[in-house]
Structure formats: structure tokens, C-alpha cells
Coordinates of C-alpha atoms in Angstrom, one line a residue:
Chain P
X1 CA -50.8 19.7 189.6
X2 CA -47.2 18.8 189.4
X3 CA -45.1 21.7 187.9
X4 CA -41.5 21.5 186.7
X5 CA -39.7 24.8 186.9
X6 CA -36.6 24.8 184.7
X7 CA -34.2 27.4 186.0
X8 CA -36.1 27.4 189.3
X9 CA -33.1 28.5 191.3
X10 CA -32.8 31.7 189.3
X11 CA -34.2 35.1 190.1
X12 CA -37.6 34.8 188.4
X13 CA -37.9 31.0 188.7
X14 CA -37.5 31.1 192.5
X15 CA -40.3 33.7 192.9
X16 CA -42.5 31.6 190.6
X17 CA -41.9 28.5 192.7
X18 CA -43.1 30.5 195.8
X19 CA -46.3 31.3 193.9
X20 CA -46.9 27.8 192.7
X21 CA -46.3 26.3 196.2
X22 CA -48.6 28.9 197.7
X23 CA -51.4 27.8 195.2
X24 CA -50.9 24.2 196.4
X25 CA -49.0 22.7 193.5
X26 CA -46.2 20.2 193.6
X27 CA -43.0 21.7 192.3
X28 CA -40.0 19.9 190.7
X29 CA -37.1 22.3 190.2
X30 CA -34.1 21.8 187.8
X31 CA -31.2 24.2 187.9
X32 CA -27.4 23.9 187.2
X33 CA -26.5 27.0 189.3
X34 CA -24.8 28.7 186.3
X35 CA -26.8 31.8 187.1
X36 CA -29.3 30.5 189.7
X37 CA -28.0 30.2 193.3
X38 CA -28.4 27.8 196.1
X39 CA -29.3 30.8 198.3
X40 CA -32.4 31.4 196.2
X41 CA -33.9 28.0 197.1
X42 CA -32.2 27.4 200.4
X43 CA -35.4 28.2 202.4
X44 CA -37.3 25.5 200.4
X45 CA -35.2 22.7 201.8
X46 CA -37.5 20.2 203.5
X47 CA -40.6 21.9 202.2
X48 CA -43.3 19.3 201.3
X49 CA -44.2 19.4 197.6
X50 CA -40.8 20.6 196.6
X51 CA -38.1 18.5 195.0
X52 CA -34.8 19.8 193.5
X53 CA -32.5 18.3 190.8
X54 CA -29.1 19.9 190.2
X55 CA -28.8 19.3 186.5
X56 CA -27.7 21.0 183.3
X57 CA -30.6 21.2 180.8
X58 CA -28.3 20.8 177.9
X59 CA -27.9 17.1 178.9
X60 CA -30.8 15.6 177.1
X61 CA -30.7 12.1 178.5
X62 CA -30.5 13.3 182.1
X63 CA -33.5 15.6 181.6
X64 CA -35.5 12.8 180.0
X65 CA -34.8 10.7 183.0
X66 CA -36.3 13.4 185.3
X67 CA -39.4 13.7 183.0
X68 CA -39.9 9.9 183.1
X69 CA -39.5 9.7 186.8
X70 CA -41.4 12.8 187.9
X71 CA -44.1 12.9 185.2
X72 CA -44.7 16.7 185.4
X73 CA -47.9 18.1 184.0
X74 CA -46.8 21.7 183.4
X75 CA -43.3 22.9 182.4
X76 CA -42.3 26.4 183.3
X77 CA -39.2 27.2 181.3
X78 CA -37.2 30.0 182.8
X79 CA -33.7 28.6 182.2
X80 CA -31.6 30.8 180.0
X81 CA -28.5 32.8 179.9
X82 CA -29.6 36.2 181.3
X83 CA -26.2 37.9 181.1
X84 CA -26.4 39.5 177.7
X85 CA -23.0 41.2 178.1
X86 CA -21.3 37.9 178.6
X87 CA -22.8 36.3 175.5
X88 CA -21.9 39.3 173.4
X89 CA -18.3 38.1 173.8
X90 CA -19.2 34.4 173.4
X91 CA -22.5 33.7 171.5
X92 CA -22.1 29.9 172.2
X93 CA -23.5 30.6 175.7
X94 CA -26.9 31.5 174.1
X95 CA -26.8 28.5 171.8
X96 CA -26.3 26.2 174.7
X97 CA -28.1 27.8 177.7
X98 CA -30.9 29.6 175.9
X99 CA -31.7 27.7 172.7
X100 CA -30.7 24.1 173.4
X101 CA -32.3 24.1 176.8
X102 CA -35.6 25.0 175.1
X103 CA -35.2 22.3 172.4
X104 CA -34.4 19.6 175.0
X105 CA -37.4 20.5 177.2
X106 CA -39.7 20.4 174.1
X107 CA -38.4 17.1 173.0
X108 CA -38.8 15.6 176.5
X109 CA -42.3 17.0 176.5
X110 CA -43.0 15.3 173.2
X111 CA -41.6 12.0 174.2
X112 CA -43.4 11.8 177.5
X113 CA -46.6 13.4 176.3
X114 CA -46.5 16.6 178.5
X115 CA -48.8 19.2 177.0
X116 CA -48.5 22.4 179.1
X117 CA -45.7 24.9 178.8
X118 CA -44.9 28.4 179.9
X119 CA -42.0 30.1 178.0
X120 CA -40.2 33.2 179.3
X121 CA -39.4 35.2 176.1
X122 CA -38.2 38.7 175.9
X123 CA -38.7 42.1 174.4
X124 CA -35.3 41.6 172.8
X125 CA -36.9 39.6 170.0
X126 CA -38.0 43.0 168.6
X127 CA -34.5 44.3 168.2
X128 CA -34.3 48.1 167.7
X129 CA -38.0 48.5 166.8
X130 CA -39.9 50.4 169.3
X131 CA -43.1 52.2 170.1
X132 CA -46.8 51.6 169.9
X133 CA -46.6 49.6 166.6
X134 CA -44.5 46.9 168.3
X135 CA -47.4 44.4 168.9
X136 CA -47.2 40.7 169.1
X137 CA -48.5 40.0 165.6
X138 CA -47.8 42.8 163.2
X139 CA -44.1 43.3 163.0
X140 CA -41.0 41.5 161.5
X141 CA -38.8 40.4 164.3
X142 CA -35.1 41.5 164.1
X143 CA -33.2 40.7 167.2
X144 CA -29.9 42.5 167.5
X145 CA -28.4 40.4 170.4
X146 CA -27.5 36.7 170.5
X147 CA -29.8 36.5 173.5
X148 CA -32.7 37.9 171.5
X149 CA -31.8 35.6 168.6
X150 CA -31.8 32.5 170.8
X151 CA -35.1 33.4 172.4
X152 CA -36.8 34.1 169.1
X153 CA -35.4 30.8 167.8
X154 CA -36.9 29.1 170.8
X155 CA -40.3 30.7 170.1
X156 CA -40.0 29.4 166.5
X157 CA -39.4 25.8 167.7
X158 CA -42.1 26.1 170.3
X159 CA -44.5 27.1 167.4
X160 CA -43.7 23.8 165.6
X161 CA -43.8 21.6 168.6
X162 CA -47.1 23.1 169.8
X163 CA -48.7 22.4 166.4
X164 CA -47.3 19.0 165.9
X165 CA -48.2 17.8 169.5
X166 CA -51.3 19.8 170.4
X167 CA -49.4 21.6 173.2
X168 CA -50.9 24.4 175.2
X169 CA -48.3 27.1 175.4
X170 CA -48.2 30.5 177.1
X171 CA -45.4 32.8 175.9
X172 CA -44.7 36.1 177.6
X173 CA -42.3 38.6 176.0
X174 CA -41.1 40.8 178.9
X175 CA -38.6 43.6 179.4
X176 CA -36.1 43.9 182.2
X177 CA -37.4 42.3 185.3
X178 CA -36.2 43.3 188.7
X179 CA -36.9 42.7 192.4
X180 CA -35.5 40.7 195.4
X181 CA -32.8 38.1 194.6
X182 CA -31.6 40.1 191.5
X183 CA -28.0 39.2 190.8
X184 CA -27.0 41.3 187.8
X185 CA -27.9 44.3 185.8
X186 CA -27.6 48.0 186.2
X187 CA -29.2 48.3 189.6
X188 CA -27.0 45.6 191.0
X189 CA -23.9 47.1 189.4
X190 CA -24.6 50.6 190.8
X191 CA -25.1 49.3 194.3
X192 CA -21.9 47.2 194.1
X193 CA -19.8 50.1 192.8
X194 CA -21.1 52.5 195.4
X195 CA -20.5 50.1 198.2
X196 CA -16.9 49.6 197.0
X197 CA -16.2 53.2 196.3
X198 CA -18.8 55.9 197.2
X199 CA -16.7 58.8 195.9
X200 CA -18.2 58.6 192.3
X201 CA -20.4 56.5 190.1
X202 CA -19.3 55.4 186.6
X203 CA -22.3 55.1 184.2
X204 CA -22.1 53.4 180.8
X205 CA -23.5 55.5 178.0
X206 CA -24.9 59.0 178.5
X207 CA -27.5 58.1 181.1
X208 CA -30.5 58.8 178.9
X209 CA -31.0 55.2 177.9
X210 CA -34.5 54.5 179.2
X211 CA -36.3 51.2 179.7
X212 CA -39.4 49.8 181.3
X213 CA -38.5 47.9 184.5
X214 CA -41.0 45.4 185.7
X215 CA -41.2 44.0 189.2
X216 CA -40.8 40.3 189.4
X217 CA -43.9 39.9 191.6
X218 CA -46.0 41.6 188.9
X219 CA -44.6 39.2 186.3
X220 CA -45.2 36.1 188.5
X221 CA -48.7 37.3 189.1
X222 CA -49.3 37.5 185.4
X223 CA -47.9 34.0 184.8
X224 CA -50.1 32.5 187.5
X225 CA -53.2 34.3 186.2
X226 CA -52.7 33.4 182.5
X227 CA -51.1 29.9 182.8
X228 CA -54.2 27.9 181.6
X229 CA -54.4 28.4 177.9
X230 CA -56.1 26.5 175.0
X231 CA -54.1 24.4 172.5
X232 CA -51.7 26.3 170.4
X233 CA -49.4 29.3 171.4
X234 CA -50.9 32.2 173.4
X235 CA -48.4 35.0 173.1
X236 CA -48.4 38.3 175.1
X237 CA -46.2 41.3 175.5
X238 CA -46.0 41.8 179.3
X239 CA -44.6 44.9 181.0
X240 CA -45.1 48.4 182.3
X241 CA -45.8 51.4 180.2
X242 CA -43.6 53.7 182.2
X243 CA -39.8 53.8 181.9
X244 CA -36.8 54.7 184.0
X245 CA -33.6 56.2 182.6
X246 CA -30.2 55.0 183.8
X247 CA -29.5 58.4 185.4
X248 CA -32.8 58.1 187.3
X249 CA -31.8 54.6 188.5
X250 CA -28.5 56.1 189.8
X251 CA -30.4 58.8 191.6
X252 CA -32.8 56.3 193.3
X253 CA -29.8 54.0 194.3
X254 CA -28.0 57.0 195.8
X255 CA -31.1 58.2 197.6
X256 CA -31.9 54.7 199.1
X257 CA -28.2 54.3 200.1
X258 CA -28.3 57.6 201.9
X259 CA -25.6 59.1 199.6
X260 CA -25.8 62.6 198.2
X261 CA -23.8 64.7 195.9
X262 CA -22.1 61.7 194.2
X263 CA -20.6 62.8 190.9
X264 CA -21.9 60.7 188.0
X265 CA -19.2 59.9 185.4
X266 CA -20.7 59.0 182.0
X267 CA -18.7 56.9 179.5
X268 CA -20.8 58.6 176.8
X269 CA -22.4 57.3 173.6
X270 CA -25.8 56.0 172.8
X271 CA -26.1 52.7 174.7
X272 CA -24.3 50.6 177.1
X273 CA -22.8 48.1 174.7
X274 CA -23.4 46.7 171.2
X275 CA -26.6 44.7 171.1
X276 CA -28.1 46.7 174.0
X277 CA -31.3 48.5 173.0
X278 CA -31.0 52.0 174.3
X279 CA -34.7 52.9 174.4
X280 CA -37.5 50.4 174.5
X281 CA -41.3 50.5 174.5
X282 CA -43.9 48.3 173.0
X283 CA -47.6 47.7 172.7
X284 CA -49.2 46.2 175.8
X285 CA -52.7 46.5 174.4
X286 CA -53.3 42.7 174.1
X287 CA -52.7 41.9 177.8
X288 CA -54.4 45.0 179.0
X289 CA -57.5 44.0 177.0
X290 CA -57.3 40.7 178.8
X291 CA -57.8 42.6 182.0
X292 CA -54.2 42.7 183.4
X293 CA -52.1 45.7 184.4
X294 CA -48.8 45.8 186.3
X295 CA -49.3 47.1 189.8
X296 CA -46.0 48.9 190.1
X297 CA -44.7 51.5 187.7
X298 CA -41.1 51.3 186.4
X299 CA -39.8 53.8 189.0
X300 CA -41.6 52.0 191.9
X301 CA -40.2 48.7 190.8
X302 CA -36.7 50.2 190.8
X303 CA -37.1 51.8 194.2
X304 CA -38.5 48.5 195.7
X305 CA -35.6 46.6 194.2
X306 CA -32.9 48.9 195.5
X307 CA -34.4 48.6 199.0
X308 CA -34.2 44.8 198.7
X309 CA -30.7 44.5 197.4
X310 CA -28.8 47.2 199.4
Chain I
X1 CA -13.7 35.6 145.3
X2 CA -13.4 32.4 147.3
X3 CA -16.9 31.0 148.1
X4 CA -17.6 28.3 150.7
X5 CA -20.7 26.3 149.8
X6 CA -22.0 24.4 152.9
X7 CA -24.2 21.5 151.8
X8 CA -22.6 21.8 148.3
X9 CA -23.1 18.1 147.4
X10 CA -26.8 18.6 147.9
X11 CA -29.4 19.2 145.2
X12 CA -29.4 23.0 145.3
X13 CA -25.9 23.4 146.5
X14 CA -24.4 21.5 143.6
X15 CA -26.2 23.6 141.0
X16 CA -25.0 26.7 142.9
X17 CA -21.4 25.5 142.7
X18 CA -21.8 25.1 138.9
X19 CA -22.9 28.8 138.7
X20 CA -20.1 30.0 140.9
X21 CA -17.4 28.2 139.0
X22 CA -18.9 29.5 135.7
X23 CA -18.6 33.0 137.0
X24 CA -14.9 32.4 137.8
X25 CA -15.0 32.1 141.5
X26 CA -13.0 29.6 143.7
X27 CA -15.3 27.2 145.5
X28 CA -14.7 25.3 148.7
X29 CA -17.5 22.7 149.3
X30 CA -18.3 21.1 152.7
X31 CA -20.8 18.2 152.9
X32 CA -21.3 15.1 155.1
X33 CA -23.3 13.2 152.5
X34 CA -26.2 12.8 154.8
X35 CA -28.5 14.0 152.0
X36 CA -26.0 15.3 149.5
X37 CA -24.4 12.6 147.3
X38 CA -21.0 11.9 145.8
X39 CA -22.6 11.6 142.4
X40 CA -23.7 15.3 142.6
X41 CA -20.1 16.5 142.7
X42 CA -18.3 13.6 141.0
X43 CA -17.9 15.5 137.7
X44 CA -16.1 18.3 139.7
X45 CA -13.2 16.0 140.6
X46 CA -10.0 17.6 139.4
X47 CA -11.6 20.8 138.4
X48 CA -9.4 23.8 139.1
X49 CA -10.9 26.2 141.6
X50 CA -12.8 23.5 143.4
X51 CA -12.0 21.9 146.7
X52 CA -14.1 19.4 148.7
X53 CA -14.2 18.6 152.4
X54 CA -16.2 15.7 153.7
X55 CA -17.2 17.1 157.1
X56 CA -20.2 17.3 159.4
X57 CA -21.1 21.0 160.0
X58 CA -22.2 20.1 163.5
X59 CA -18.5 19.6 164.4
X60 CA -17.6 23.1 165.3
X61 CA -13.8 22.7 165.7
X62 CA -13.5 20.9 162.4
X63 CA -15.4 23.6 160.6
X64 CA -13.3 26.3 162.3
X65 CA -10.2 24.6 161.0
X66 CA -11.5 24.8 157.4
X67 CA -12.4 28.5 157.8
X68 CA -8.9 29.2 159.1
X69 CA -7.2 27.2 156.4
X70 CA -9.3 28.3 153.4
X71 CA -10.2 31.9 154.4
X72 CA -13.4 32.0 152.4
X73 CA -14.9 35.4 151.6
X74 CA -18.6 34.4 151.1
X75 CA -20.5 31.6 152.8
X76 CA -23.4 30.0 150.9
X77 CA -25.3 28.0 153.5
X78 CA -27.5 25.4 152.0
X79 CA -26.8 22.6 154.5
X80 CA -30.0 21.4 156.2
X81 CA -32.2 18.5 156.7
X82 CA -34.5 18.6 153.7
X83 CA -36.6 15.5 154.5
X84 CA -39.5 17.0 156.6
X85 CA -41.2 13.7 156.9
X86 CA -38.2 12.2 158.6
X87 CA -37.8 15.0 161.1
X88 CA -41.6 14.8 161.9
X89 CA -40.7 11.5 163.6
X90 CA -37.4 12.8 165.1
X91 CA -37.2 16.6 165.6
X92 CA -33.5 16.2 166.8
X93 CA -32.6 16.0 163.1
X94 CA -33.7 19.6 162.6
X95 CA -31.9 20.8 165.8
X96 CA -28.7 19.3 164.6
X97 CA -28.7 19.5 160.8
X98 CA -30.7 22.7 160.2
X99 CA -30.2 24.9 163.3
X100 CA -26.8 23.9 164.7
X101 CA -25.2 24.0 161.3
X102 CA -26.3 27.6 161.0
X103 CA -25.1 28.5 164.4
X104 CA -21.7 26.9 163.8
X105 CA -21.2 28.7 160.5
X106 CA -22.1 32.0 162.0
X107 CA -19.7 31.6 164.9
X108 CA -16.9 30.5 162.5
X109 CA -17.7 33.7 160.4
X110 CA -17.5 35.8 163.6
X111 CA -14.2 34.3 164.7
X112 CA -12.5 34.5 161.4
X113 CA -14.0 37.8 160.3
X114 CA -16.0 36.6 157.3
X115 CA -18.7 39.1 156.4
X116 CA -20.8 37.7 153.5
X117 CA -23.5 35.1 153.8
X118 CA -26.3 33.6 151.8
X119 CA -28.9 31.7 153.8
X120 CA -31.4 29.3 152.2
X121 CA -34.6 29.8 154.2
X122 CA -38.1 28.6 153.4
X123 CA -41.7 29.4 153.0
X124 CA -42.3 27.0 155.9
X125 CA -41.5 29.8 158.3
X126 CA -45.0 31.2 157.5
X127 CA -46.7 28.0 158.7
X128 CA -50.3 27.8 157.6
X129 CA -50.7 31.5 156.7
X130 CA -51.0 32.0 153.0
X131 CA -52.1 34.4 150.3
X132 CA -51.1 37.9 149.2
X133 CA -50.7 39.2 152.7
X134 CA -47.8 36.9 153.5
X135 CA -45.0 39.3 152.8
X136 CA -41.5 39.4 154.3
X137 CA -42.3 42.1 156.9
X138 CA -45.9 42.3 157.9
X139 CA -46.8 39.0 159.4
X140 CA -46.2 37.0 162.6
X141 CA -44.3 33.8 161.8
X142 CA -45.8 30.6 163.0
X143 CA -44.0 27.5 161.6
X144 CA -45.9 24.3 162.0
X145 CA -43.0 21.9 161.1
X146 CA -39.8 21.3 163.0
X147 CA -38.0 22.1 159.8
X148 CA -39.8 25.5 159.6
X149 CA -39.0 26.1 163.3
X150 CA -35.3 25.4 162.8
X151 CA -35.1 27.6 159.7
X152 CA -36.9 30.5 161.4
X153 CA -34.6 30.0 164.5
X154 CA -31.6 30.2 162.1
X155 CA -33.0 33.5 160.6
X156 CA -33.3 34.8 164.2
X157 CA -29.7 34.0 165.0
X158 CA -28.5 35.4 161.7
X159 CA -30.3 38.7 162.5
X160 CA -28.3 39.0 165.7
X161 CA -24.9 38.0 164.2
X162 CA -25.4 40.4 161.2
X163 CA -26.1 43.3 163.6
X164 CA -23.3 42.5 166.0
X165 CA -20.6 41.8 163.3
X166 CA -21.7 44.1 160.4
X167 CA -22.3 41.1 158.2
X168 CA -23.9 41.4 154.7
X169 CA -26.5 38.7 154.5
X170 CA -28.9 37.6 151.8
X171 CA -31.8 35.4 152.9
X172 CA -34.2 33.8 150.4
X173 CA -37.4 32.2 151.6
X174 CA -38.3 29.7 148.9
X175 CA -40.9 27.0 148.3
X176 CA -40.4 23.5 147.0
X177 CA -37.5 23.6 144.6
X178 CA -37.2 20.9 142.0
X179 CA -35.0 20.0 139.0
X180 CA -32.1 17.7 138.0
X181 CA -30.4 15.8 140.9
X182 CA -33.6 15.9 143.0
X183 CA -33.5 13.0 145.5
X184 CA -36.7 13.2 147.4
X185 CA -40.2 14.6 147.4
X186 CA -43.4 13.9 145.6
X187 CA -42.1 13.8 142.0
X188 CA -39.3 11.5 143.0
X189 CA -41.7 9.3 144.9
X190 CA -44.2 9.0 142.0
X191 CA -41.5 8.1 139.5
X192 CA -40.1 5.5 141.9
X193 CA -43.5 3.9 142.6
X194 CA -44.5 3.8 139.0
X195 CA -41.1 2.2 138.0
X196 CA -41.6 -0.4 140.6
X197 CA -45.3 -1.1 139.9
X198 CA -47.1 0.7 137.0
X199 CA -50.5 -0.9 137.8
X200 CA -51.6 2.0 140.0
X201 CA -50.3 5.1 141.9
X202 CA -50.9 5.7 145.6
X203 CA -51.3 9.4 146.4
X204 CA -51.2 10.9 149.9
X205 CA -54.1 13.2 150.7
X206 CA -56.9 13.9 148.2
X207 CA -54.7 15.2 145.4
X208 CA -55.9 18.8 145.6
X209 CA -52.9 19.9 147.8
X210 CA -51.4 22.6 145.6
X211 CA -48.0 24.3 145.9
X212 CA -45.7 26.4 143.8
X213 CA -42.7 24.4 142.5
X214 CA -39.7 26.4 141.5
X215 CA -37.0 25.2 139.2
X216 CA -33.5 25.0 140.8
X217 CA -31.9 26.9 137.9
X218 CA -34.4 29.8 138.5
X219 CA -33.4 29.8 142.2
X220 CA -29.7 29.7 141.5
X221 CA -30.0 32.5 139.0
X222 CA -31.7 34.6 141.7
X223 CA -29.0 33.8 144.2
X224 CA -26.2 34.8 141.8
X225 CA -28.0 38.0 140.8
X226 CA -28.8 39.2 144.3
X227 CA -25.7 37.9 146.2
X228 CA -24.0 41.3 146.7
X229 CA -26.0 43.1 149.5
X230 CA -25.3 45.9 151.9
X231 CA -24.6 45.4 155.6
X232 CA -27.5 43.9 157.5
X233 CA -30.0 41.3 156.4
X234 CA -31.7 41.5 152.9
X235 CA -34.7 39.2 153.0
X236 CA -36.8 38.1 150.0
X237 CA -39.6 35.7 149.3
X238 CA -38.5 33.9 146.1
X239 CA -40.7 31.7 144.1
X240 CA -43.3 31.3 141.3
X241 CA -46.8 32.6 141.4
X242 CA -48.3 29.6 139.7
X243 CA -49.0 26.3 141.6
X244 CA -49.2 22.6 140.7
X245 CA -51.6 20.2 142.4
X246 CA -50.5 16.7 143.5
X247 CA -52.9 15.2 141.0
X248 CA -51.4 17.4 138.2
X249 CA -47.9 16.2 139.1
X250 CA -49.1 12.6 138.9
X251 CA -50.6 13.3 135.4
X252 CA -47.3 14.9 134.2
X253 CA -45.3 12.0 135.6
X254 CA -47.5 9.4 133.8
X255 CA -47.4 11.4 130.6
X256 CA -43.6 11.8 130.6
X257 CA -43.2 8.1 131.4
X258 CA -45.5 7.1 128.6
X259 CA -48.1 5.6 130.9
X260 CA -51.8 6.1 130.4
X261 CA -54.9 5.1 132.3
X262 CA -53.1 4.5 135.6
X263 CA -55.6 4.5 138.5
X264 CA -54.8 7.1 141.1
X265 CA -55.5 5.8 144.6
X266 CA -55.9 8.6 147.1
X267 CA -55.3 8.1 150.9
X268 CA -57.7 11.0 151.5
X269 CA -57.6 13.8 153.9
X270 CA -56.4 17.4 153.6
X271 CA -52.7 17.0 153.4
X272 CA -49.9 14.6 153.1
X273 CA -48.9 14.4 156.8
X274 CA -49.0 16.6 159.9
X275 CA -46.8 19.7 159.5
X276 CA -47.3 19.6 155.8
X277 CA -48.8 22.8 154.4
X278 CA -51.5 21.7 152.0
X279 CA -51.8 25.0 150.0
X280 CA -49.2 27.6 149.8
X281 CA -48.9 31.0 148.2
X282 CA -47.2 34.2 149.3
X283 CA -46.4 37.7 148.3
X284 CA -43.5 37.9 145.7
X285 CA -43.9 41.7 145.3
X286 CA -40.6 42.6 146.9
X287 CA -38.4 40.5 144.6
X288 CA -40.5 41.3 141.5
X289 CA -40.1 45.0 142.3
X290 CA -36.3 44.4 142.3
X291 CA -36.6 43.3 138.7
X292 CA -36.6 39.5 139.0
X293 CA -39.1 36.9 137.8
X294 CA -38.8 33.2 137.6
X295 CA -38.5 32.0 134.0
X296 CA -40.4 28.7 134.4
X297 CA -43.9 28.4 135.7
X298 CA -44.6 25.7 138.4
X299 CA -46.0 23.3 135.8
X300 CA -43.0 23.9 133.5
X301 CA -40.6 23.2 136.4
X302 CA -42.4 20.0 137.2
X303 CA -42.3 18.8 133.6
X304 CA -38.6 19.6 133.2
X305 CA -37.9 17.9 136.4
X306 CA -39.8 14.7 135.5
X307 CA -37.8 14.6 132.2
X308 CA -34.5 14.9 134.2
X309 CA -35.3 12.2 136.8
X310 CA -37.1 9.4 134.8

């Protein structure tokens, strides 16, 4: 089939392109390099079955042109702002790069009669709710970040488009995803800080903030496995059950960099910044029941990622 | 206080302005007359405490100017596309007039430090789910119309802005609202058709589609009563428990217009159009427990409305 990967030069998107090409699909990639990088897709230059458009998904007419020209059969939508700290200062980033990108893709799908969509959603739609009761169906959604708000808004519009146009949509809500080509986030920050100055490490919060970290190859494997869905929206929480605290991440980074005895300096407080969810866990029963489990634990994913980025 | 009513020249907005002025508040009204009308606010010309801006809420800079000049304390956001049939043909209408208007108002509130918001949401966020289990907290939201999708997306972004900026937000999800100044919908259509040609009445669907119709004065009364809320989002289903079928509406319209023996011609099928919810009922327990009940039943609201519009 011909797949269109929106945000394909990004961290997750570029790994997904690898998997799609490996399975023999044609891939059209759209990216504006706001967060994605040329380096992430450099090695695809000249590859058969791969075509790249440098384009901003907020420009509706340009995107419609690409749909009309390429006639993709399956849209993988991974384009979004992924820097939550940046949008906390300027919510307009989420309106444009997370919500409007989704709307424009949906409207292009409707106008050119494309039926299949994968949408990268997030555990941030749940806000501060956590624990075993946070399943896909049984909880009111109360995002506390503009990012979570824009992703939940995207899900809402997907629900309407899927119904009105008989689309077949897979939505994954996933937690922090890490791995090779990562360009931001706590692991990346710690490595950068320690390379610049290995005399100490400043840590936001009190270090106890604990989250599940999922390896990008586990996520991509799940997308590839579940991508054929019936009409309507098939929604899954995807992730790992284990978690890694910020202090443990710092320890793993130091260990992998061969540094010992580095003093950790905590800024204190409950979380990194307002809108950050300090502890997160949710119900993975639905996807486990469908026969899928992540291969790497949260700590293993962190260790593999540190090895790849140092 | 000084209130800003967005969409104040609309059907519900103009009734809300009446109530706010009556309670002694200053009112600033913004409307672009896409759906609202000059006639709805004509009688307010020259009224002390009332000021009007003809402005499109999708123009962020213009709206920010009004916020900076007027310094409103409470935003009542009733601006939206209310013609679901129109947006079924062109979803961009909902993106612009329902979602983007909300985002722009939230961002203006954030930048100018306004804390209080009322948001007019809708039973359409529930999609096809219905019955006593459809309460505010315990159900996954699956809108089936672009209108419902844009309203739910607005709620999602409100959740994030409220958390990040300590806003005090009242959200009402309400069903079809009717009453004086109504400009579209089934009652309006029947009256118009029968005035043009009283020989018969064409009815979309099989006439059994049944919905709760709420009188606008009941809704405005609830907004005024619940408008002072604590920080965070206070969310209520608001409506009437009784329902009126499309055939019953046709009978009431004929009766009030003094017409008898009019043949009803049904187009057949389950609903009026795709994305229309044929039967709707939901749990009103939360607002009833807070001591509020609608004064008029659905049939009474229909009868009063027909009297006002014929």
C-alpha cells in the first residue's frame, strides 16, 4: 500500500517509516522540520518507495495538493508539537501544530476519500488521573496541559470524521516514548548537561516523579501489528507497566557515561513544571487482552536510549 | 461586573444579555452576524451598560484589542456554528467558528488575566450514546457530528487552560434549545414551509425521532444561577427529561397556525441526516441534585416557541 507519514522526519515517525519500508510499503513523508530533522531521514535519500515533501501541515491547500497527487491509502499522523514546556509558554503552538494539523489531514482525507488513519494520541489526555481505573472507556478526560488538550480535541474531531465518512481509525494513547533519534526530554537534557559540565547535575523537582518510558521500537511494533482495523475508531492505551523515576534516569545516564559520584541538585517541588504530570500509570488491559505486550521494561528502554544518545 | 458575551447577537446570547443587564451588569457583546442578527440586539441600541463590537472571533489580534480595551471580568462564550446540517457539508465551518473561536477567547483570557468563563457545550459530545448512564463523568465521549467534535475539542482545551491559569469555568452541555428569536431548526423549518405552502408538510425521517427541547429562558436562568463557580471546570448536563417527537412538533405547529388535516409526508429512514442523533436522553441527576429543574417541559417549550415565531 501507499502510506503517508505526517511528521515522518520526527523521532517516532522516522522509525515508523523504517518499519513500513521493511514491510514493502510505499512511503510518502511530509515534515516541516520544526521538530523533525533532516538527519532523521538522510539515510532514506534515493531509497525506492520513499518520497519526501518539506511542507507545513497547517497549510491546507498545499497538503490537499499532495493528497491529490500521491493518492495515499493510509495516513499515519505523527505530526505534533512534542515540546510541552514550550507550549506551556505559548499555547498557540498546540493549536497550530497539534490540533490544526489533525483537522487538515482529516479534511484532506474526506475530500480525497482516504479511509485509513493512525493517530498518535497521548496519556496526557487523562490529566492527573492515574492508576488501574484509567481505562480507555470509563473515565472523564481532563487534560491539564495544552498539549493534552489539543490531542484530546484531535481525538474528538477524529470521532466525528470517522463516523461521517466510514473511516477506519487506530488511535494509540501512549506515554513518554524514547529511543534512538530522541531530541528532547529528560534523558536528552541530562546527557547534554553532563557533557557540558560533569561536576554536578541539576534535576527539576524532587527526583521522585516517576513515569513509564516506552521504547520507540516497541511502539512502532504495536502500530504495525494493529494497523488494520474495522470501520470506526479503535482506541488503545499502549505502554509499559513499569516506571522509572527521574533520579533513576539520572543514575542510569551517569553509569552509561562512566561518571560516578556526581552530586544531584534538586530544584525541589512536586513536578517539573505546571502541566507536567508527576506520576502516571494507566490500564493496559485492553491491548494486553489483544495479545500485545511491550518487550522492554521502562528501565530497559531508558538504558538502551542512553546508550544510543551519548 | 463587566461581562463579555461572545455570540451575543445570537439566539441564546441575546437572551443572556437581557438577563445580565437586568441583574445590573455591564455587557460587552461581540458578534460577526454570521448566525446572530442585528434584529436580536436592535432594541439594546443606546442602552446604558451595553456596548457592541461587530467582529469575527477567529481574528485573534482584533479580539485581543477588545479584551485590552474593555477589561471584561467574565466571558460568556456562546459563539459557534449552530447549523449542523451546513457543517456536515463543510466541516471547516466547525473548525473556524466553533473550535477556533474558543481557542482565541481562552488565549485572550490567559494573556489579559481574565479568570471567569461560561462555555456553551452540547449533548452532541455524547454521540449516539443515550439513556440514564450518560452522565458527565462516567462515559467515553464519541461525537458523531463535526459540531460535536469541535465542541468536545473546545471542552478539552478549556480543561487545560483552566488548570494552567486557575480559571473558574462553568460548562453546560445542553440539548436543542428553542424559544423567541429562533432562526433555524425543525420548528422554524415547519413554520416556514407551511407559510409557503399549507397543502402538505414534508418531514425528514419517519417522524419518530424524539429529542428533549429546552426553552431558552430555562437555560438562561440556569446560567445566571450557576455562573459563580470555584477554580477548575464545573460541568453539568442541563436539559429537560421529557422529549418531543418530530411528528408531535408538526402537530403543535399546525394547531398553533390554525391548520388542520395537513398531510404529513415522511422522507423515511431513521434520522434526519447523517450525524443527527435520532433519539437523545441523558442523565440530569447532577444539576437536579444541585437544586435546579427546568420550568417548562419539552412540549411546553415547543408550544411557546411556535407561538413566538409564527
